[in-house]
mmCIF file with all atom_site columns, C-alpha atoms in Angstrom:
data_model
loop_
_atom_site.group_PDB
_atom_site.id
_atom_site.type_symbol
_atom_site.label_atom_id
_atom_site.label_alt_id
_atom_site.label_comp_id
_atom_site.label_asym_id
_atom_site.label_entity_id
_atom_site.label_seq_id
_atom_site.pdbx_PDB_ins_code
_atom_site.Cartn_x
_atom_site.Cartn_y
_atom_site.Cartn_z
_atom_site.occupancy
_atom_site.B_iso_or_equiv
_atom_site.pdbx_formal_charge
_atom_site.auth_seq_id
_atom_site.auth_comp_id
_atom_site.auth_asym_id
_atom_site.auth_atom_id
_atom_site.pdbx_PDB_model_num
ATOM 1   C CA . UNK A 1 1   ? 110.937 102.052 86.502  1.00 31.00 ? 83  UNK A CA 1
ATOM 2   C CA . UNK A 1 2   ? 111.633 98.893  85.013  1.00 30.00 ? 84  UNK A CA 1
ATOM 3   C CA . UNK A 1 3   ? 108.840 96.523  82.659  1.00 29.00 ? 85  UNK A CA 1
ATOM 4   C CA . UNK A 1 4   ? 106.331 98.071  80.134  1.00 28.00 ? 86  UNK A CA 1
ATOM 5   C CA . UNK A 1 5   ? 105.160 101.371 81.121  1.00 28.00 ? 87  UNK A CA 1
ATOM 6   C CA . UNK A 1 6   ? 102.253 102.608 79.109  1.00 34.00 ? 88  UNK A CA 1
ATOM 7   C CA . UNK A 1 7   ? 102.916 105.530 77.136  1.00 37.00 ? 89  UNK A CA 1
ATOM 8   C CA . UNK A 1 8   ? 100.758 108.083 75.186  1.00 35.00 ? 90  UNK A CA 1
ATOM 9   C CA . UNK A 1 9   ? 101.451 110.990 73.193  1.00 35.00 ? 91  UNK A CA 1
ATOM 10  C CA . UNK A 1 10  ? 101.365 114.624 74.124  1.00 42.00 ? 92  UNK A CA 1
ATOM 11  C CA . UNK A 1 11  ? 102.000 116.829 71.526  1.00 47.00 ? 93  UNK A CA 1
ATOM 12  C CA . UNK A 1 12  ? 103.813 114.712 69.175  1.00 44.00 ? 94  UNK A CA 1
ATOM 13  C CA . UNK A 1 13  ? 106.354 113.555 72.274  1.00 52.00 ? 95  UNK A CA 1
ATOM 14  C CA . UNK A 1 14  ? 105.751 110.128 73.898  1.00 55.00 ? 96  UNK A CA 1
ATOM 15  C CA . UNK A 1 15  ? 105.788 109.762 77.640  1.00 66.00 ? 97  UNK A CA 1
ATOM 16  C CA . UNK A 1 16  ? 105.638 107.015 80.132  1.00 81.00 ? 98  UNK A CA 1
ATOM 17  C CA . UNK A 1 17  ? 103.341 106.819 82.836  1.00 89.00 ? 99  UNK A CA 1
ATOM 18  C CA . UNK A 1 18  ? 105.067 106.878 85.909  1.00 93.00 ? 100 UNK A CA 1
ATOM 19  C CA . UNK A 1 19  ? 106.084 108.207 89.193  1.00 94.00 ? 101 UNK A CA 1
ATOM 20  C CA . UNK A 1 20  ? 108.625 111.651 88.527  1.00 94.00 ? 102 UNK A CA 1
ATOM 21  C CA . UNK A 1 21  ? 109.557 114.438 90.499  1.00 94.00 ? 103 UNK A CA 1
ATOM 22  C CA . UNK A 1 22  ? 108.503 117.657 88.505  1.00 95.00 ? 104 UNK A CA 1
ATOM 23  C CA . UNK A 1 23  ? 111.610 120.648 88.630  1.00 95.00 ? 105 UNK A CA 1
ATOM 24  C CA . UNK A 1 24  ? 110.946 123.942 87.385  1.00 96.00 ? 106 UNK A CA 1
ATOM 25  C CA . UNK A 1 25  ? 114.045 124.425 84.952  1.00 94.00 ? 107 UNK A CA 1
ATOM 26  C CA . UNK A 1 26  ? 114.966 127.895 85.964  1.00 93.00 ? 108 UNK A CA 1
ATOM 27  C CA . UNK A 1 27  ? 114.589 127.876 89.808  1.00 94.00 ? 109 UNK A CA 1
ATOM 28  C CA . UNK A 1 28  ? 115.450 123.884 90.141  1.00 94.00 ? 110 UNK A CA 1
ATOM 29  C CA . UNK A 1 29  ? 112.666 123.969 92.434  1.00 94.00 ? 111 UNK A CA 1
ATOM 30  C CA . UNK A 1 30  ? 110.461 120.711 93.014  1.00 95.00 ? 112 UNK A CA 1
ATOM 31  C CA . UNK A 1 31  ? 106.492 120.812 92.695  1.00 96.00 ? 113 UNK A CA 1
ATOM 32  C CA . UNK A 1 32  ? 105.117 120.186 96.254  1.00 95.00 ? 114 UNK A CA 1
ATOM 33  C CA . UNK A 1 33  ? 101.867 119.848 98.122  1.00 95.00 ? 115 UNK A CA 1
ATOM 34  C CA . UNK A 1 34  ? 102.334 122.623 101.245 1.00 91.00 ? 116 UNK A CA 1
ATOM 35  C CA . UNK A 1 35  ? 102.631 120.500 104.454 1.00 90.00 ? 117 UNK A CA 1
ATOM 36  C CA . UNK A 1 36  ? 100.613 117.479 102.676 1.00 92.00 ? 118 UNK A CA 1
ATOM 37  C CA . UNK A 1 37  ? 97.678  119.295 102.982 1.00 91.00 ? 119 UNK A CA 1
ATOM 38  C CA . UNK A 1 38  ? 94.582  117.454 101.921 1.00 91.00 ? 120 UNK A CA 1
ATOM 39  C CA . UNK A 1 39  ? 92.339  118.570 99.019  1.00 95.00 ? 121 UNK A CA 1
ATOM 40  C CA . UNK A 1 40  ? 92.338  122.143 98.379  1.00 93.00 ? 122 UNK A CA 1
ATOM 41  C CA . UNK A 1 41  ? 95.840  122.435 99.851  1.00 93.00 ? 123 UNK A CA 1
ATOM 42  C CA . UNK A 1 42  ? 98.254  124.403 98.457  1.00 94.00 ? 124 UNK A CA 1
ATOM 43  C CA . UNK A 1 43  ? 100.929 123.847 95.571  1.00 96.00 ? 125 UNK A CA 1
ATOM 44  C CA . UNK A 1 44  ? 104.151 125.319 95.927  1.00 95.00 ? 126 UNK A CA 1
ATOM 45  C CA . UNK A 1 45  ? 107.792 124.547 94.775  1.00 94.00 ? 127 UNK A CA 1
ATOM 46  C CA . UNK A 1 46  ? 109.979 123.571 97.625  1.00 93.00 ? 128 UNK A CA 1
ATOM 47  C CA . UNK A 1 47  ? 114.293 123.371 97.190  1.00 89.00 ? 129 UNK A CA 1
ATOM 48  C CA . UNK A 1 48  ? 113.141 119.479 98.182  1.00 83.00 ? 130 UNK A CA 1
ATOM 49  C CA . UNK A 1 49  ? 112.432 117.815 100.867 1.00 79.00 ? 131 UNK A CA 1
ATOM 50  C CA . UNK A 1 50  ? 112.981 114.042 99.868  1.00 79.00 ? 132 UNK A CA 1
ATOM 51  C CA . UNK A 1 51  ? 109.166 113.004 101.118 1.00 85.00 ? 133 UNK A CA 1
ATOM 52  C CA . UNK A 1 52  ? 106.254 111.974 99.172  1.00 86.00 ? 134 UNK A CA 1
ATOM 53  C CA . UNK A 1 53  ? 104.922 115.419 98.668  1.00 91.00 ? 135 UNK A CA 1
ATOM 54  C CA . UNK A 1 54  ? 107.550 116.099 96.449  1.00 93.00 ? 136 UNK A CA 1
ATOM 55  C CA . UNK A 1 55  ? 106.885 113.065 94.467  1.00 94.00 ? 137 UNK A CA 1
ATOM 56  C CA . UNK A 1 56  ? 104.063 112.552 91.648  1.00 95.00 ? 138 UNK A CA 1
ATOM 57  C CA . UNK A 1 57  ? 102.168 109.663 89.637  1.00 95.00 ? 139 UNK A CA 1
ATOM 58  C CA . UNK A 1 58  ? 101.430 110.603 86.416  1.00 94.00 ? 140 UNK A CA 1
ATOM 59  C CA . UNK A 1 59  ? 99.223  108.437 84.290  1.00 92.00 ? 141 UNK A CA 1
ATOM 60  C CA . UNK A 1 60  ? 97.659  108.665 80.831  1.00 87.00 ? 142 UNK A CA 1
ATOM 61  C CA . UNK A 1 61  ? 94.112  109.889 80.360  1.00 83.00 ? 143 UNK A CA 1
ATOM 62  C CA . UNK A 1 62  ? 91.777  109.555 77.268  1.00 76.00 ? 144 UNK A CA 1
ATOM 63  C CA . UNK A 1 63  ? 92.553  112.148 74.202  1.00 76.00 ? 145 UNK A CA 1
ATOM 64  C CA . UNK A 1 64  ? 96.318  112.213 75.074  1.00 79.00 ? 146 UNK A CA 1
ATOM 65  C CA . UNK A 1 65  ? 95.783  114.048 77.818  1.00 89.00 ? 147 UNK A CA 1
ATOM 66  C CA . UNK A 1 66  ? 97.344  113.405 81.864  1.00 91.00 ? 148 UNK A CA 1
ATOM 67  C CA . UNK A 1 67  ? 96.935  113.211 85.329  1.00 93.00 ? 149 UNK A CA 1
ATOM 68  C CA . UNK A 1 68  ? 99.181  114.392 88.323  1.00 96.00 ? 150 UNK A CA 1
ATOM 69  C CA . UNK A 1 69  ? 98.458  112.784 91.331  1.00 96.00 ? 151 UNK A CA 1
ATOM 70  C CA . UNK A 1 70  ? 100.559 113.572 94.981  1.00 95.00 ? 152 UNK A CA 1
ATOM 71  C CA . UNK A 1 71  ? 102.154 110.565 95.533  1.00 94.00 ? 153 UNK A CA 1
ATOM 72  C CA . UNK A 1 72  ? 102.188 111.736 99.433  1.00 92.00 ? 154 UNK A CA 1
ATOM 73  C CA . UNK A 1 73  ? 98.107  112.485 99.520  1.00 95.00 ? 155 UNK A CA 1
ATOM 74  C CA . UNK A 1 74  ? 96.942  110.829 97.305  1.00 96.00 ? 156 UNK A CA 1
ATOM 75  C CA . UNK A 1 75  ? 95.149  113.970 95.804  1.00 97.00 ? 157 UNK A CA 1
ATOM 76  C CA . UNK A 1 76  ? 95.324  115.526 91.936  1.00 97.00 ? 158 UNK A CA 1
ATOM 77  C CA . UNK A 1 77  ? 96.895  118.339 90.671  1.00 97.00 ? 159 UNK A CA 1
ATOM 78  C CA . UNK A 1 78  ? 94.004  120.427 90.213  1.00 97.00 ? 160 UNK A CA 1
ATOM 79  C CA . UNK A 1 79  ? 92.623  124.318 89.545  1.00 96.00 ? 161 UNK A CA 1
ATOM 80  C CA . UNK A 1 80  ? 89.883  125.856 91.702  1.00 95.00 ? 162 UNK A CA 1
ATOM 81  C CA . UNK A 1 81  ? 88.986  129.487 90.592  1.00 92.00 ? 163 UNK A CA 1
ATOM 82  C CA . UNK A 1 82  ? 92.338  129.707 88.866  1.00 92.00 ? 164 UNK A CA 1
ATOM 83  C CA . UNK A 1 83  ? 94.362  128.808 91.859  1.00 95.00 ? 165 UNK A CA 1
ATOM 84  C CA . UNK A 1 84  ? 96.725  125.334 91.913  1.00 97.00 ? 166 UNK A CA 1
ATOM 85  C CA . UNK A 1 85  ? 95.475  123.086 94.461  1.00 96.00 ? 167 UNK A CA 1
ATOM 86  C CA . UNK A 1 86  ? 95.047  119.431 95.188  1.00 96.00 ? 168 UNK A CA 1
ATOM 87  C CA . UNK A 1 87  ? 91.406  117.579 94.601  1.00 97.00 ? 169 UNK A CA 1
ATOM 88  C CA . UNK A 1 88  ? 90.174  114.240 95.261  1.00 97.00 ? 170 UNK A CA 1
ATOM 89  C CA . UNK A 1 89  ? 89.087  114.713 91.755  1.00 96.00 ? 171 UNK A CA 1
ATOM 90  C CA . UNK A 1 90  ? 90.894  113.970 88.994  1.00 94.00 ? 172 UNK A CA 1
ATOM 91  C CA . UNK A 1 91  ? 91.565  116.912 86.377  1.00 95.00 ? 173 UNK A CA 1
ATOM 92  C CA . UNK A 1 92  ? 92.962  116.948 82.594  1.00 94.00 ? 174 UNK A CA 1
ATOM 93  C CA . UNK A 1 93  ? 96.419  118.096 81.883  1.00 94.00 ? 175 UNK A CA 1
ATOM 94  C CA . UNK A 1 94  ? 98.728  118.551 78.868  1.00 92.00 ? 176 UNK A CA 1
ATOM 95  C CA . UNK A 1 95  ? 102.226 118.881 77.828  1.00 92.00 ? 177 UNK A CA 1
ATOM 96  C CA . UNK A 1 96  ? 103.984 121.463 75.295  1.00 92.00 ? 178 UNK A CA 1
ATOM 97  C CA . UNK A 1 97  ? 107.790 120.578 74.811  1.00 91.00 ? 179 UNK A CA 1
ATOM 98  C CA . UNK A 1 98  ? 109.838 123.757 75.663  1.00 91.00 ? 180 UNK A CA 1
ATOM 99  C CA . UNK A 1 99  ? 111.745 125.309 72.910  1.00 89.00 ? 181 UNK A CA 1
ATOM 100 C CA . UNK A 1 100 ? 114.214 126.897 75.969  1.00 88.00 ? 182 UNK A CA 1
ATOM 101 C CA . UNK A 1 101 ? 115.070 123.884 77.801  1.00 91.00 ? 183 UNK A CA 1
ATOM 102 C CA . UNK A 1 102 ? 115.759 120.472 75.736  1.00 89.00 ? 184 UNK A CA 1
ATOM 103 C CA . UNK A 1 103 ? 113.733 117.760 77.186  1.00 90.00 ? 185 UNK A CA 1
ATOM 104 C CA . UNK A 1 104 ? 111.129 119.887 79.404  1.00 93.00 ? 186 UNK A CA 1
ATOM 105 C CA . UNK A 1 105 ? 107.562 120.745 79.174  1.00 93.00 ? 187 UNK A CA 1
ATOM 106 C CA . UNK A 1 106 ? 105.059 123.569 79.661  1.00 95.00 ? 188 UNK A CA 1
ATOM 107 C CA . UNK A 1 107 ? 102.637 122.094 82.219  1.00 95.00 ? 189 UNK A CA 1
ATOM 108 C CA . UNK A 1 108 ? 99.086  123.201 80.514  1.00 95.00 ? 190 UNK A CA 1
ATOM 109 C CA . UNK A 1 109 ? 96.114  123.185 82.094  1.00 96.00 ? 191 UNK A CA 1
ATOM 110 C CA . UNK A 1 110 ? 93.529  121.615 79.491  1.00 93.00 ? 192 UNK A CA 1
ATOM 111 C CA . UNK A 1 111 ? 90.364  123.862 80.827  1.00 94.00 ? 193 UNK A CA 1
ATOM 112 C CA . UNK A 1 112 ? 91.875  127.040 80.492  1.00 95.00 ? 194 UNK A CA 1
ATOM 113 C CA . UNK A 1 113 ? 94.397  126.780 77.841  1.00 94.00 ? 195 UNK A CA 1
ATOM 114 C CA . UNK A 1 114 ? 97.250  128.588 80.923  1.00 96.00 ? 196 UNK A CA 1
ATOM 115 C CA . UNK A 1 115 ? 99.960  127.031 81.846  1.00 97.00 ? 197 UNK A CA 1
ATOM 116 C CA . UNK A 1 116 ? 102.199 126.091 85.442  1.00 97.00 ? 198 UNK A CA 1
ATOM 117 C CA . UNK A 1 117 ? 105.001 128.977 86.633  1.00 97.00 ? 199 UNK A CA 1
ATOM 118 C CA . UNK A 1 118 ? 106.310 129.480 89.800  1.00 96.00 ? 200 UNK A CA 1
ATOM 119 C CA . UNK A 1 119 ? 107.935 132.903 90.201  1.00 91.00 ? 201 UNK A CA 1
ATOM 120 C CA . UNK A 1 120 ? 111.372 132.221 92.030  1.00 91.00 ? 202 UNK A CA 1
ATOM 121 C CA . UNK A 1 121 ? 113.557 129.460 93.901  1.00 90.00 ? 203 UNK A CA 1
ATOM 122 C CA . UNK A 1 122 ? 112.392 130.449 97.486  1.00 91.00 ? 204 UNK A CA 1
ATOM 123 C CA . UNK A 1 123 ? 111.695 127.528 99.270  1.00 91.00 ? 205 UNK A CA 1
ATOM 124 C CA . UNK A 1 124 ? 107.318 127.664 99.545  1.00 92.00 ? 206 UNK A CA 1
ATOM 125 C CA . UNK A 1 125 ? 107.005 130.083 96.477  1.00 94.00 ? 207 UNK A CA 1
ATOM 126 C CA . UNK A 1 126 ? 103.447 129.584 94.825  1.00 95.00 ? 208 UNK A CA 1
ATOM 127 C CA . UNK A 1 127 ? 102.640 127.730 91.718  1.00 97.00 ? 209 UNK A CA 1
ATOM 128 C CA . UNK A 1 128 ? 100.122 130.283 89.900  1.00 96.00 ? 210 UNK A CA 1
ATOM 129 C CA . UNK A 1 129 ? 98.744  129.510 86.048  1.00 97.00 ? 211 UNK A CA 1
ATOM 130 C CA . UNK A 1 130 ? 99.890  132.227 83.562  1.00 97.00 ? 212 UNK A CA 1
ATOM 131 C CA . UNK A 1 131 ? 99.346  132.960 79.996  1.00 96.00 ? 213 UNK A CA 1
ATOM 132 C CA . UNK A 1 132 ? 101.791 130.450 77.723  1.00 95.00 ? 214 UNK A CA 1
ATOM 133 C CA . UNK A 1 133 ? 104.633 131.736 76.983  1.00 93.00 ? 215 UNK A CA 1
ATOM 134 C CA . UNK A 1 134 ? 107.876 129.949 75.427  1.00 89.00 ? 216 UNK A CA 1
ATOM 135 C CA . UNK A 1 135 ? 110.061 132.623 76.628  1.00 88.00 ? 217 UNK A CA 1
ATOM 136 C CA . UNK A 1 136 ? 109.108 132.485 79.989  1.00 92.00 ? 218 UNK A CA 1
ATOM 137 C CA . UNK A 1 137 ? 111.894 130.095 81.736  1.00 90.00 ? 219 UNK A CA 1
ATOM 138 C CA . UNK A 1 138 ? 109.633 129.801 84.559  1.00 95.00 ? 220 UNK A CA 1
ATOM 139 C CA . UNK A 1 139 ? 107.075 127.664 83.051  1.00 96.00 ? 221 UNK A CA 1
ATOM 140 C CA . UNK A 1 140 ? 109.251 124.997 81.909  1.00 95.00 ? 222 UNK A CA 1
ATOM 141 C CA . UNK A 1 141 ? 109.324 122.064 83.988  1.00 95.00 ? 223 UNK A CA 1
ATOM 142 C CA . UNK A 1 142 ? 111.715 118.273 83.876  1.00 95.00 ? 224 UNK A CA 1
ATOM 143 C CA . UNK A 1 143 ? 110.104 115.476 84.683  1.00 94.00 ? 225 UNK A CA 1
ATOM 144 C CA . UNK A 1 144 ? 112.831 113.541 86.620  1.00 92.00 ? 226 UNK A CA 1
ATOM 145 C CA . UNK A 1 145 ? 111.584 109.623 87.262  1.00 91.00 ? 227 UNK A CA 1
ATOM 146 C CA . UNK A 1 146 ? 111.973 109.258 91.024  1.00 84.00 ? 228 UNK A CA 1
ATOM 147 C CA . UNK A 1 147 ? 111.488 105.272 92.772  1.00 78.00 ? 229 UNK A CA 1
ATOM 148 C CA . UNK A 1 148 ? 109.983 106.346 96.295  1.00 72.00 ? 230 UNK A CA 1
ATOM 149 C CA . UNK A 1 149 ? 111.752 105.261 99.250  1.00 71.00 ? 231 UNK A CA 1
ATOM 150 C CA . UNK A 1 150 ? 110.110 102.144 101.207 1.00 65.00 ? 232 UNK A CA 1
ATOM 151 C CA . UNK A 1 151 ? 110.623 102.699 105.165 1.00 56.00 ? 233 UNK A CA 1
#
């Protein structure tokens, strides 16, 4: 991740845009699209499984808000009747720093004002949207920058 990388603020914290690997901080799971489904598929946290759909773009979006996008299909990190799926469309999310965990973030969804958890480190557990809550180690997520691998 080398050159100028455009960066924007999210709550008071600046970020580069950029392609990252997103790890829940208490299960040191990795965000995943379920079998690279296509839109509507599933989100889950896998124990990872060095492929794309483990891997995400995430680019700046207009009043300091972000984008996730599966590197592996293409598709957004998106809700759909309060469920985390992918979409072809793209969908507005923020980032609160974590008081628990130095240098991670509460993944909020901008709609709704909830925010990402997954529940425990088995491999295919669901990402759901809960209530905010700083206590809550399950809702604080790294954002590791991750080249992908060329074949």
């Amino acid at each position: 991740m080398s050159g100028l990388l455009a960066q924007f603020s999210v709550s008071n914290f600046r970020v580069p845009s950029g392609t990252y690997i997103a790890m829940d901080a208490a299960t040191h799971t990795y965000l995943n699209v379920l079998n690279f489904e296509g839109p509507g598929g599933s989100v889950v946290c896998s124990v990872g499984n060095q492929l794309g759909n483990d891997i995400w773009n995430v680019v700046p979006t207009e009043g300091h808000n972000l984008t996730i996008q599966s590197y592996g299909t293409g598709d957004f990190l998106s809700v759909n009747g309060g469920n985390v799926v992918t979409s072809t469309t793209i969908y507005p999310w923020g980032l609160v720093p974590s008081t628990n965990y130095p240098y991670a973030f509460h993944v909020q969804d901008v709609k709704s004002g909830h925010v990402l958890r997954v529940a425990n480190n088995v491999n295919g557990a669901p990402v759901t949207l809960v209530s905010y809550d700083d206590v809550d180690q399950n809702q604080a997520w790294f954002f590791v920058g991750k080249e992908p691998e060329s074949n």
